[in-house]
């Protein structure tokens, strides 16, 4: 790749470290050349992300991850023209590792950096490459920390139409998995086990929440009480019905997610729909989105798998938009844990 240092911001380094994945990506002339993710296995045995461990691992991983991303893109550090970094929301210790690293790198290389909102980046993952949604676009953003229905308008202006009032959809998968004795993160495990289960075997309640908002904490309680009751009569209940339990829980979460998305399609009249965030990797959610699109005459968009879970390609892409708008970061900018 040629050295483009003096020609606008052609080579952008993206950095993501909001939770438990350290990621670096290179976006060059609008194209992703590398998107490297270092995941942290250390959290598995704790059944959830341990913030202190996450920060320590980011510290160990960030330099090798950036070096690997540069190597894969065949680029040297001094060929970077700008840096994009997640500013929030996320875990403060995790964010600080990436953000402070980026501020230092920006100073030493003499190139600008931009702050990126992690949630905006998940939605913008749709526009990186492949089939790009037409605007306006309705995006169901479902991750471990967030569940939102976002309306993307012209110039990528975003409006949140609905959101969870308590737990996120990914959290519902992870907490249900924990009750079933599955490893963390449980979303992908439930997805796999559900494939051999009956989705109508058991029924769980999802609460009626106003407008386009969601609530997942009631579902967690409903699963807990159900399992406690069944296990009292049969201590082997979970083992004997694991596939059916996974299929029924997954079906409940996915149907609830799409019920509100359908409501949003009807209310806004927008016929371009999609999913983003880690839970967008769920096979049932993907299939059900296509079915919903067919039923409502909408066009469905799903980003590449590697752009669904936490990654720096989406940060570099969202950063490119901010660079074009000249929204540069400054050394006094601070990270935030909530939007
Ligand atoms: O977006 P993400 O990688 O990180 C956050 O920003 O939170 O999302 C992680 C979440 C976890 O809760 C994980 O269980 C869930 O995404 N997840 C899935 C699947 N793959 C990841 N949930 C259901 N089915 C999957 N296949
Ligand atoms: Zn995320």
mmCIF file of C-alpha atoms and ligand atoms in Angstrom:
data_model
loop_
_atom_site.group_PDB
_atom_site.id
_atom_site.type_symbol
_atom_site.label_atom_id
_atom_site.label_comp_id
_atom_site.label_asym_id
_atom_site.label_seq_id
_atom_site.Cartn_x
_atom_site.Cartn_y
_atom_site.Cartn_z
ATOM 1 C CA UNK A 1 0.000 0.000 0.000
ATOM 2 C CA UNK A 2 1.432 3.417 -0.916
ATOM 3 C CA UNK A 3 2.356 6.039 1.652
ATOM 4 C CA UNK A 4 -0.520 8.488 1.744
ATOM 5 C CA UNK A 5 0.368 10.493 4.835
ATOM 6 C CA UNK A 6 -0.028 13.891 3.192
ATOM 7 C CA UNK A 7 -3.165 13.073 1.187
ATOM 8 C CA UNK A 8 -6.171 13.480 3.525
ATOM 9 C CA UNK A 9 -7.029 10.534 5.802
ATOM 10 C CA UNK A 10 -6.606 7.538 3.557
ATOM 11 C CA UNK A 11 -5.168 5.006 5.987
ATOM 12 C CA UNK A 12 -7.294 4.869 9.136
ATOM 13 C CA UNK A 13 -6.410 2.711 12.139
ATOM 14 C CA UNK A 14 -9.500 1.696 14.152
ATOM 15 C CA UNK A 15 -9.241 0.643 17.806
ATOM 16 C CA UNK A 16 -11.980 -1.061 19.864
ATOM 17 C CA UNK A 17 -11.624 -1.989 23.549
ATOM 18 C CA UNK A 18 -15.013 -1.265 25.143
ATOM 19 C CA UNK A 19 -15.611 -4.667 26.767
ATOM 20 C CA UNK A 20 -13.621 -7.913 26.529
ATOM 21 C CA UNK A 21 -12.363 -7.876 22.927
ATOM 22 C CA UNK A 22 -9.244 -5.981 21.879
ATOM 23 C CA UNK A 23 -9.537 -5.167 18.201
ATOM 24 C CA UNK A 24 -7.569 -3.208 15.596
ATOM 25 C CA UNK A 25 -8.491 -2.660 11.949
ATOM 26 C CA UNK A 26 -7.113 -0.850 8.913
ATOM 27 C CA UNK A 27 -9.476 1.002 6.596
ATOM 28 C CA UNK A 28 -7.653 2.204 3.500
ATOM 29 C CA UNK A 29 -9.302 4.252 0.773
ATOM 30 C CA UNK A 30 -12.663 3.158 2.158
ATOM 31 C CA UNK A 31 -11.823 -0.565 2.158
ATOM 32 C CA UNK A 32 -11.107 -2.840 5.130
ATOM 33 C CA UNK A 33 -7.666 -4.468 4.785
ATOM 34 C CA UNK A 34 -7.525 -6.076 8.230
ATOM 35 C CA UNK A 35 -9.818 -6.569 11.213
ATOM 36 C CA UNK A 36 -8.023 -8.373 14.029
ATOM 37 C CA UNK A 37 -9.785 -9.385 17.265
ATOM 38 C CA UNK A 38 -8.054 -10.707 20.401
ATOM 39 C CA UNK A 39 -10.743 -12.320 22.561
ATOM 40 C CA UNK A 40 -10.314 -12.909 26.292
ATOM 41 C CA UNK A 41 -10.952 -16.483 27.408
ATOM 42 C CA UNK A 42 -10.257 -15.586 31.058
ATOM 43 C CA UNK A 43 -13.906 -14.563 31.678
ATOM 44 C CA UNK A 44 -15.398 -17.951 30.775
ATOM 45 C CA UNK A 45 -14.827 -19.526 34.179
ATOM 46 C CA UNK A 46 -16.500 -16.556 35.923
ATOM 47 C CA UNK A 47 -19.668 -16.740 33.803
ATOM 48 C CA UNK A 48 -19.397 -13.076 32.783
ATOM 49 C CA UNK A 49 -16.905 -10.307 32.066
ATOM 50 C CA UNK A 50 -14.689 -9.411 35.045
ATOM 51 C CA UNK A 51 -13.834 -5.713 34.480
ATOM 52 C CA UNK A 52 -10.440 -5.831 36.215
ATOM 53 C CA UNK A 53 -9.322 -8.821 34.113
ATOM 54 C CA UNK A 54 -10.646 -7.176 30.957
ATOM 55 C CA UNK A 55 -8.475 -4.059 31.495
ATOM 56 C CA UNK A 56 -5.363 -6.129 32.222
ATOM 57 C CA UNK A 57 -5.852 -8.271 29.114
ATOM 58 C CA UNK A 58 -6.436 -5.194 26.912
ATOM 59 C CA UNK A 59 -3.136 -3.816 28.190
ATOM 60 C CA UNK A 60 -1.339 -7.027 27.201
ATOM 61 C CA UNK A 61 -3.100 -7.398 23.857
ATOM 62 C CA UNK A 62 -3.298 -3.910 22.411
ATOM 63 C CA UNK A 63 0.196 -3.563 20.935
ATOM 64 C CA UNK A 64 0.387 -7.088 19.422
ATOM 65 C CA UNK A 65 -3.143 -6.628 18.009
ATOM 66 C CA UNK A 66 -2.261 -3.313 16.340
ATOM 67 C CA UNK A 67 0.995 -4.761 14.968
ATOM 68 C CA UNK A 68 -0.861 -7.751 13.540
ATOM 69 C CA UNK A 69 -3.507 -5.522 11.920
ATOM 70 C CA UNK A 70 -0.780 -3.353 10.321
ATOM 71 C CA UNK A 71 1.102 -6.444 9.082
ATOM 72 C CA UNK A 72 -2.013 -7.969 7.573
ATOM 73 C CA UNK A 73 -2.706 -4.695 5.732
ATOM 74 C CA UNK A 74 0.948 -4.499 4.645
ATOM 75 C CA UNK A 75 1.244 -1.049 6.198
ATOM 76 C CA UNK A 76 3.777 0.588 8.521
ATOM 77 C CA UNK A 77 2.805 2.599 11.572
ATOM 78 C CA UNK A 78 4.123 5.838 10.028
ATOM 79 C CA UNK A 79 1.754 5.353 7.060
ATOM 80 C CA UNK A 80 -1.312 5.822 9.302
ATOM 81 C CA UNK A 81 -3.080 9.117 8.521
ATOM 82 C CA UNK A 82 -5.709 9.090 11.291
ATOM 83 C CA UNK A 83 -6.955 6.958 14.190
ATOM 84 C CA UNK A 84 -10.532 6.154 15.226
ATOM 85 C CA UNK A 85 -11.206 4.939 18.745
ATOM 86 C CA UNK A 86 -14.198 3.804 20.814
ATOM 87 C CA UNK A 87 -14.938 6.463 23.444
ATOM 88 C CA UNK A 88 -17.958 4.694 24.989
ATOM 89 C CA UNK A 89 -20.246 3.236 26.154
ATOM 90 C CA UNK A 90 -18.426 0.358 27.820
ATOM 91 C CA UNK A 91 -16.346 -0.618 30.834
ATOM 92 C CA UNK A 92 -14.275 2.348 32.007
ATOM 93 C CA UNK A 93 -11.027 0.417 32.554
ATOM 94 C CA UNK A 94 -11.328 -1.283 29.165
ATOM 95 C CA UNK A 95 -12.132 1.931 27.313
ATOM 96 C CA UNK A 96 -9.250 3.765 28.991
ATOM 97 C CA UNK A 97 -6.677 1.291 27.685
ATOM 98 C CA UNK A 98 -7.695 1.893 24.053
ATOM 99 C CA UNK A 99 -8.443 5.604 24.354
ATOM 100 C CA UNK A 100 -5.252 6.502 26.205
ATOM 101 C CA UNK A 101 -3.210 4.392 23.769
ATOM 102 C CA UNK A 102 -4.809 6.245 20.847
ATOM 103 C CA UNK A 103 -4.192 9.690 22.356
ATOM 104 C CA UNK A 104 -0.501 8.805 22.816
ATOM 105 C CA UNK A 105 -0.176 7.323 19.335
ATOM 106 C CA UNK A 106 -1.924 10.304 17.776
ATOM 107 C CA UNK A 107 0.541 12.663 19.482
ATOM 108 C CA UNK A 108 3.620 10.672 18.595
ATOM 109 C CA UNK A 109 2.629 10.184 14.934
ATOM 110 C CA UNK A 110 1.304 13.732 14.577
ATOM 111 C CA UNK A 111 -2.004 12.500 13.120
ATOM 112 C CA UNK A 112 -5.572 13.302 14.251
ATOM 113 C CA UNK A 113 -7.845 10.928 16.135
ATOM 114 C CA UNK A 114 -11.638 10.781 16.317
ATOM 115 C CA UNK A 115 -13.941 9.492 19.076
ATOM 116 C CA UNK A 116 -16.510 6.901 18.050
ATOM 117 C CA UNK A 117 -19.679 5.849 19.853
ATOM 118 C CA UNK A 118 -19.667 2.050 20.047
ATOM 119 C CA UNK A 119 -23.422 1.722 19.403
ATOM 120 C CA UNK A 120 -23.388 4.026 16.373
ATOM 121 C CA UNK A 121 -20.517 1.913 15.025
ATOM 122 C CA UNK A 122 -22.525 -1.338 15.418
ATOM 123 C CA UNK A 123 -25.318 0.195 13.306
ATOM 124 C CA UNK A 124 -22.866 1.656 10.764
ATOM 125 C CA UNK A 125 -21.330 -1.818 10.292
ATOM 126 C CA UNK A 126 -24.085 -2.245 7.696
ATOM 127 C CA UNK A 127 -22.475 0.375 5.470
ATOM 128 C CA UNK A 128 -18.869 -0.928 5.459
ATOM 129 C CA UNK A 129 -19.165 -3.117 2.365
ATOM 130 C CA UNK A 130 -21.388 -5.703 0.695
ATOM 131 C CA UNK A 131 -25.057 -4.904 0.231
ATOM 132 C CA UNK A 132 -25.625 -1.417 1.674
ATOM 133 C CA UNK A 133 -29.080 -0.576 3.123
ATOM 134 C CA UNK A 134 -31.180 2.096 1.523
ATOM 135 C CA UNK A 135 -32.005 5.046 3.799
ATOM 136 C CA UNK A 136 -34.043 5.572 5.888
ATOM 137 C CA UNK A 137 -33.113 2.314 7.569
ATOM 138 C CA UNK A 138 -34.528 0.630 10.690
ATOM 139 C CA UNK A 139 -31.862 -1.228 12.635
ATOM 140 C CA UNK A 140 -32.415 -3.556 15.572
ATOM 141 C CA UNK A 141 -29.222 -3.237 17.597
ATOM 142 C CA UNK A 142 -28.848 -6.240 19.881
ATOM 143 C CA UNK A 143 -25.682 -6.788 21.890
ATOM 144 C CA UNK A 144 -24.556 -7.941 25.312
ATOM 145 C CA UNK A 145 -25.111 -4.488 26.775
ATOM 146 C CA UNK A 146 -27.774 -2.883 24.576
ATOM 147 C CA UNK A 147 -31.055 -3.456 22.797
ATOM 148 C CA UNK A 148 -32.371 -0.609 20.670
ATOM 149 C CA UNK A 149 -34.439 0.078 17.581
ATOM 150 C CA UNK A 150 -32.558 2.804 15.715
ATOM 151 C CA UNK A 151 -33.792 4.833 12.744
ATOM 152 C CA UNK A 152 -30.903 5.807 10.444
ATOM 153 C CA UNK A 153 -31.734 8.876 8.353
ATOM 154 C CA UNK A 154 -29.876 10.824 5.647
ATOM 155 C CA UNK A 155 -26.191 11.544 6.405
ATOM 156 C CA UNK A 156 -26.252 8.699 8.963
ATOM 157 C CA UNK A 157 -28.244 10.800 11.451
ATOM 158 C CA UNK A 158 -29.640 8.385 14.052
ATOM 159 C CA UNK A 159 -32.756 8.407 16.222
ATOM 160 C CA UNK A 160 -33.437 5.811 18.937
ATOM 161 C CA UNK A 161 -37.116 4.795 18.606
ATOM 162 C CA UNK A 162 -37.134 2.202 21.381
ATOM 163 C CA UNK A 163 -34.816 0.491 23.833
ATOM 164 C CA UNK A 164 -34.698 -1.947 26.720
ATOM 165 C CA UNK A 165 -35.679 -0.538 30.085
ATOM 166 C CA UNK A 166 -33.511 -3.112 31.929
ATOM 167 C CA UNK A 167 -31.424 -6.049 30.592
ATOM 168 C CA UNK A 168 -30.184 -6.339 27.017
ATOM 169 C CA UNK A 169 -31.114 -9.244 24.711
ATOM 170 C CA UNK A 170 -27.557 -10.627 24.815
ATOM 171 C CA UNK A 171 -27.656 -10.464 28.599
ATOM 172 C CA UNK A 172 -30.918 -12.463 28.521
ATOM 173 C CA UNK A 173 -29.168 -15.170 26.461
ATOM 174 C CA UNK A 174 -26.126 -15.132 28.756
ATOM 175 C CA UNK A 175 -28.136 -15.224 32.008
ATOM 176 C CA UNK A 176 -30.457 -17.969 30.730
ATOM 177 C CA UNK A 177 -27.344 -19.934 29.719
ATOM 178 C CA UNK A 178 -25.867 -19.524 33.168
ATOM 179 C CA UNK A 179 -29.044 -21.001 34.724
ATOM 180 C CA UNK A 180 -28.746 -23.930 32.326
ATOM 181 C CA UNK A 181 -25.117 -24.454 33.335
ATOM 182 C CA UNK A 182 -23.726 -23.374 29.943
ATOM 183 C CA UNK A 183 -20.407 -21.599 29.376
ATOM 184 C CA UNK A 184 -20.061 -17.821 28.867
ATOM 185 C CA UNK A 185 -20.960 -16.203 26.534
ATOM 186 C CA UNK A 186 -24.007 -18.442 26.252
ATOM 187 C CA UNK A 187 -25.666 -16.831 23.207
ATOM 188 C CA UNK A 188 -23.726 -18.888 20.642
ATOM 189 C CA UNK A 189 -24.066 -22.076 22.781
ATOM 190 C CA UNK A 190 -27.855 -21.692 23.056
ATOM 191 C CA UNK A 191 -27.996 -21.004 19.312
ATOM 192 C CA UNK A 192 -26.209 -24.308 18.602
ATOM 193 C CA UNK A 193 -28.140 -26.455 21.105
ATOM 194 C CA UNK A 194 -31.465 -24.945 19.967
ATOM 195 C CA UNK A 195 -30.979 -26.399 16.514
ATOM 196 C CA UNK A 196 -31.851 -29.856 17.870
ATOM 197 C CA UNK A 197 -34.708 -28.681 20.087
ATOM 198 C CA UNK A 198 -38.442 -28.029 19.891
ATOM 199 C CA UNK A 199 -39.124 -24.290 20.090
ATOM 200 C CA UNK A 200 -42.664 -24.858 21.322
ATOM 201 C CA UNK A 201 -41.708 -27.279 24.118
ATOM 202 C CA UNK A 202 -41.902 -24.655 26.876
ATOM 203 C CA UNK A 203 -43.521 -21.238 27.169
ATOM 204 C CA UNK A 204 -41.941 -18.239 28.868
ATOM 205 C CA UNK A 205 -43.409 -14.806 29.454
ATOM 206 C CA UNK A 206 -42.209 -11.547 27.968
ATOM 207 C CA UNK A 207 -43.669 -8.434 29.547
ATOM 208 C CA UNK A 208 -45.862 -5.910 27.829
ATOM 209 C CA UNK A 209 -43.825 -2.733 27.687
ATOM 210 C CA UNK A 210 -44.909 0.612 26.281
ATOM 211 C CA UNK A 211 -44.293 1.708 22.711
ATOM 212 C CA UNK A 212 -41.164 0.300 21.071
ATOM 213 C CA UNK A 213 -39.341 -0.426 24.331
ATOM 214 C CA UNK A 214 -38.299 -3.834 25.671
ATOM 215 C CA UNK A 215 -37.848 -5.457 29.083
ATOM 216 C CA UNK A 216 -35.871 -8.670 29.565
ATOM 217 C CA UNK A 217 -35.528 -8.891 33.343
ATOM 218 C CA UNK A 218 -38.976 -10.533 33.723
ATOM 219 C CA UNK A 219 -38.005 -13.281 31.294
ATOM 220 C CA UNK A 220 -34.968 -14.085 33.412
ATOM 221 C CA UNK A 221 -37.181 -14.478 36.492
ATOM 222 C CA UNK A 222 -39.758 -16.513 34.583
ATOM 223 C CA UNK A 223 -37.030 -18.975 33.428
ATOM 224 C CA UNK A 224 -35.543 -19.159 36.945
ATOM 225 C CA UNK A 225 -38.875 -19.975 38.657
ATOM 226 C CA UNK A 226 -39.767 -22.514 35.968
ATOM 227 C CA UNK A 227 -36.407 -24.317 36.315
ATOM 228 C CA UNK A 228 -36.583 -24.279 40.143
ATOM 229 C CA UNK A 229 -40.058 -25.831 40.047
ATOM 230 C CA UNK A 230 -39.121 -28.543 37.541
ATOM 231 C CA UNK A 231 -35.790 -29.388 39.195
ATOM 232 C CA UNK A 232 -37.560 -29.952 42.514
ATOM 233 C CA UNK A 233 -39.550 -32.783 40.919
ATOM 234 C CA UNK A 234 -36.772 -34.031 38.637
ATOM 235 C CA UNK A 235 -33.152 -33.050 39.416
ATOM 236 C CA UNK A 236 -32.148 -34.162 35.899
ATOM 237 C CA UNK A 237 -34.709 -31.913 34.203
ATOM 238 C CA UNK A 238 -32.194 -29.525 32.599
ATOM 239 C CA UNK A 239 -29.968 -32.290 31.234
ATOM 240 C CA UNK A 240 -32.912 -34.237 29.865
ATOM 241 C CA UNK A 241 -34.497 -31.214 28.147
ATOM 242 C CA UNK A 242 -31.491 -29.013 27.307
ATOM 243 C CA UNK A 243 -32.119 -28.740 23.553
ATOM 244 C CA UNK A 244 -35.837 -28.001 24.013
ATOM 245 C CA UNK A 245 -35.097 -25.441 26.742
ATOM 246 C CA UNK A 246 -32.571 -23.656 24.500
ATOM 247 C CA UNK A 247 -34.923 -23.698 21.505
ATOM 248 C CA UNK A 248 -37.856 -22.370 23.576
ATOM 249 C CA UNK A 249 -35.808 -19.609 25.262
ATOM 250 C CA UNK A 250 -34.269 -18.535 21.958
ATOM 251 C CA UNK A 251 -37.678 -18.526 20.278
ATOM 252 C CA UNK A 252 -39.120 -16.366 23.073
ATOM 253 C CA UNK A 253 -36.294 -13.782 22.817
ATOM 254 C CA UNK A 254 -36.265 -13.668 19.009
ATOM 255 C CA UNK A 255 -40.082 -13.380 18.695
ATOM 256 C CA UNK A 256 -40.148 -10.563 21.258
ATOM 257 C CA UNK A 257 -37.338 -8.690 19.446
ATOM 258 C CA UNK A 258 -39.088 -8.934 16.087
ATOM 259 C CA UNK A 259 -42.538 -8.114 17.450
ATOM 260 C CA UNK A 260 -41.356 -4.578 18.254
ATOM 261 C CA UNK A 261 -39.367 -4.276 15.026
ATOM 262 C CA UNK A 262 -42.550 -5.120 13.122
ATOM 263 C CA UNK A 263 -44.382 -2.442 15.116
ATOM 264 C CA UNK A 264 -41.633 0.040 14.153
ATOM 265 C CA UNK A 265 -42.003 -0.858 10.456
ATOM 266 C CA UNK A 266 -45.759 -0.242 10.653
ATOM 267 C CA UNK A 267 -45.403 3.024 12.610
ATOM 268 C CA UNK A 268 -42.642 4.557 10.471
ATOM 269 C CA UNK A 269 -43.478 3.036 7.088
ATOM 270 C CA UNK A 270 -39.740 2.359 6.623
ATOM 271 C CA UNK A 271 -39.151 -0.720 4.450
ATOM 272 C CA UNK A 272 -35.408 -1.135 4.865
ATOM 273 C CA UNK A 273 -34.600 -3.197 7.957
ATOM 274 C CA UNK A 274 -31.614 -4.904 9.570
ATOM 275 C CA UNK A 275 -29.942 -6.278 12.674
ATOM 276 C CA UNK A 276 -26.591 -5.379 14.262
ATOM 277 C CA UNK A 277 -24.535 -6.253 17.353
ATOM 278 C CA UNK A 278 -23.378 -9.595 18.762
ATOM 279 C CA UNK A 279 -26.863 -11.157 18.956
ATOM 280 C CA UNK A 280 -27.253 -10.479 15.211
ATOM 281 C CA UNK A 281 -25.037 -13.564 14.831
ATOM 282 C CA UNK A 282 -27.979 -15.674 16.083
ATOM 283 C CA UNK A 283 -29.186 -18.014 13.348
ATOM 284 C CA UNK A 284 -32.845 -17.905 14.396
ATOM 285 C CA UNK A 285 -32.849 -14.086 14.535
ATOM 286 C CA UNK A 286 -31.276 -13.969 11.064
ATOM 287 C CA UNK A 287 -33.860 -16.379 9.600
ATOM 288 C CA UNK A 288 -36.746 -14.631 11.343
ATOM 289 C CA UNK A 289 -35.615 -11.218 10.065
ATOM 290 C CA UNK A 290 -35.732 -12.518 6.496
ATOM 291 C CA UNK A 291 -39.210 -13.912 7.156
ATOM 292 C CA UNK A 292 -40.366 -10.587 8.640
ATOM 293 C CA UNK A 293 -39.021 -8.760 5.591
ATOM 294 C CA UNK A 294 -40.932 -11.108 3.316
ATOM 295 C CA UNK A 295 -44.159 -10.652 5.308
ATOM 296 C CA UNK A 296 -43.921 -6.846 5.394
ATOM 297 C CA UNK A 297 -42.498 -6.274 1.910
ATOM 298 C CA UNK A 298 -39.292 -4.878 3.373
ATOM 299 C CA UNK A 299 -35.650 -5.326 2.359
ATOM 300 C CA UNK A 300 -33.521 -7.086 4.987
ATOM 301 C CA UNK A 301 -29.844 -6.436 5.626
ATOM 302 C CA UNK A 302 -27.459 -8.423 7.822
ATOM 303 C CA UNK A 303 -23.799 -7.410 8.180
ATOM 304 C CA UNK A 304 -20.983 -9.915 7.701
ATOM 305 C CA UNK A 305 -20.540 -12.096 10.781
ATOM 306 C CA UNK A 306 -17.163 -10.505 11.685
ATOM 307 C CA UNK A 307 -18.810 -7.047 11.701
ATOM 308 C CA UNK A 308 -21.628 -8.170 14.060
ATOM 309 C CA UNK A 309 -19.649 -8.955 17.211
ATOM 310 C CA UNK A 310 -17.292 -6.333 18.677
ATOM 311 C CA UNK A 311 -14.700 -5.344 16.078
ATOM 312 C CA UNK A 312 -12.544 -2.393 15.061
ATOM 313 C CA UNK A 313 -13.576 -2.389 11.379
ATOM 314 C CA UNK A 314 -16.879 -0.768 12.394
ATOM 315 C CA UNK A 315 -14.955 1.768 14.514
ATOM 316 C CA UNK A 316 -12.628 2.669 11.620
ATOM 317 C CA UNK A 317 -15.635 3.059 9.301
ATOM 318 C CA UNK A 318 -17.613 5.217 11.768
ATOM 319 C CA UNK A 319 -14.391 7.193 12.316
ATOM 320 C CA UNK A 320 -14.053 7.873 8.597
ATOM 321 C CA UNK A 321 -17.447 9.605 8.630
ATOM 322 C CA UNK A 322 -16.375 11.762 11.597
ATOM 323 C CA UNK A 323 -13.075 12.602 9.884
ATOM 324 C CA UNK A 324 -14.977 13.732 6.787
ATOM 325 C CA UNK A 325 -17.036 15.983 9.069
ATOM 326 C CA UNK A 326 -13.786 17.187 10.721
ATOM 327 C CA UNK A 327 -15.016 16.156 14.185
ATOM 328 C CA UNK A 328 -11.537 15.595 15.604
ATOM 329 C CA UNK A 329 -10.873 14.395 19.155
ATOM 330 C CA UNK A 330 -8.803 16.344 21.666
ATOM 331 C CA UNK A 331 -6.523 15.261 24.508
ATOM 332 C CA UNK A 332 -9.056 16.464 27.091
ATOM 333 C CA UNK A 333 -11.815 14.137 25.787
ATOM 334 C CA UNK A 334 -12.885 11.508 28.321
ATOM 335 C CA UNK A 335 -14.466 8.066 27.971
ATOM 336 C CA UNK A 336 -18.045 7.383 29.080
ATOM 337 C CA UNK A 337 -19.701 4.206 30.363
ATOM 338 C CA UNK A 338 -23.245 5.059 29.212
ATOM 339 C CA UNK A 339 -24.601 6.785 26.133
HETATM 340 O O1 LIG B 1 -21.849 -6.863 20.400
HETATM 341 P P1 LIG B 1 -21.166 -7.847 21.272
HETATM 342 O O2 LIG B 1 -20.045 -8.668 20.686
HETATM 343 O O3 LIG B 1 -20.598 -7.159 22.563
HETATM 344 C C1 LIG B 1 -21.266 -6.105 23.198
HETATM 345 O O4 LIG B 1 -21.110 -4.945 22.755
HETATM 346 O O5 LIG B 1 -22.021 -6.444 24.142
HETATM 347 O O6 LIG B 1 -22.313 -8.820 21.845
HETATM 348 C C2 LIG B 1 -22.033 -9.861 22.736
HETATM 349 C C3 LIG B 1 -23.330 -10.603 22.998
HETATM 350 C C4 LIG B 1 -23.213 -11.658 24.097
HETATM 351 O O7 LIG B 1 -24.288 -11.467 24.990
HETATM 352 C C5 LIG B 1 -23.357 -12.983 23.342
HETATM 353 O O8 LIG B 1 -23.950 -14.014 24.114
HETATM 354 C C6 LIG B 1 -24.242 -12.570 22.185
HETATM 355 O O9 LIG B 1 -23.762 -11.299 21.820
HETATM 356 N N1 LIG B 1 -24.145 -13.497 21.054
HETATM 357 C C7 LIG B 1 -25.169 -14.292 20.650
HETATM 358 C C8 LIG B 1 -24.677 -15.075 19.575
HETATM 359 N N2 LIG B 1 -23.367 -14.722 19.351
HETATM 360 C C9 LIG B 1 -23.067 -13.744 20.260
HETATM 361 N N3 LIG B 1 -26.417 -14.399 21.118
HETATM 362 C C10 LIG B 1 -27.222 -15.295 20.507
HETATM 363 N N4 LIG B 1 -26.828 -16.085 19.489
HETATM 364 C C11 LIG B 1 -25.581 -16.016 18.983
HETATM 365 N N5 LIG B 1 -25.212 -16.789 17.969
HETATM 366 ZN ZN1 LIG B 2 -20.766 -4.255 21.003
#
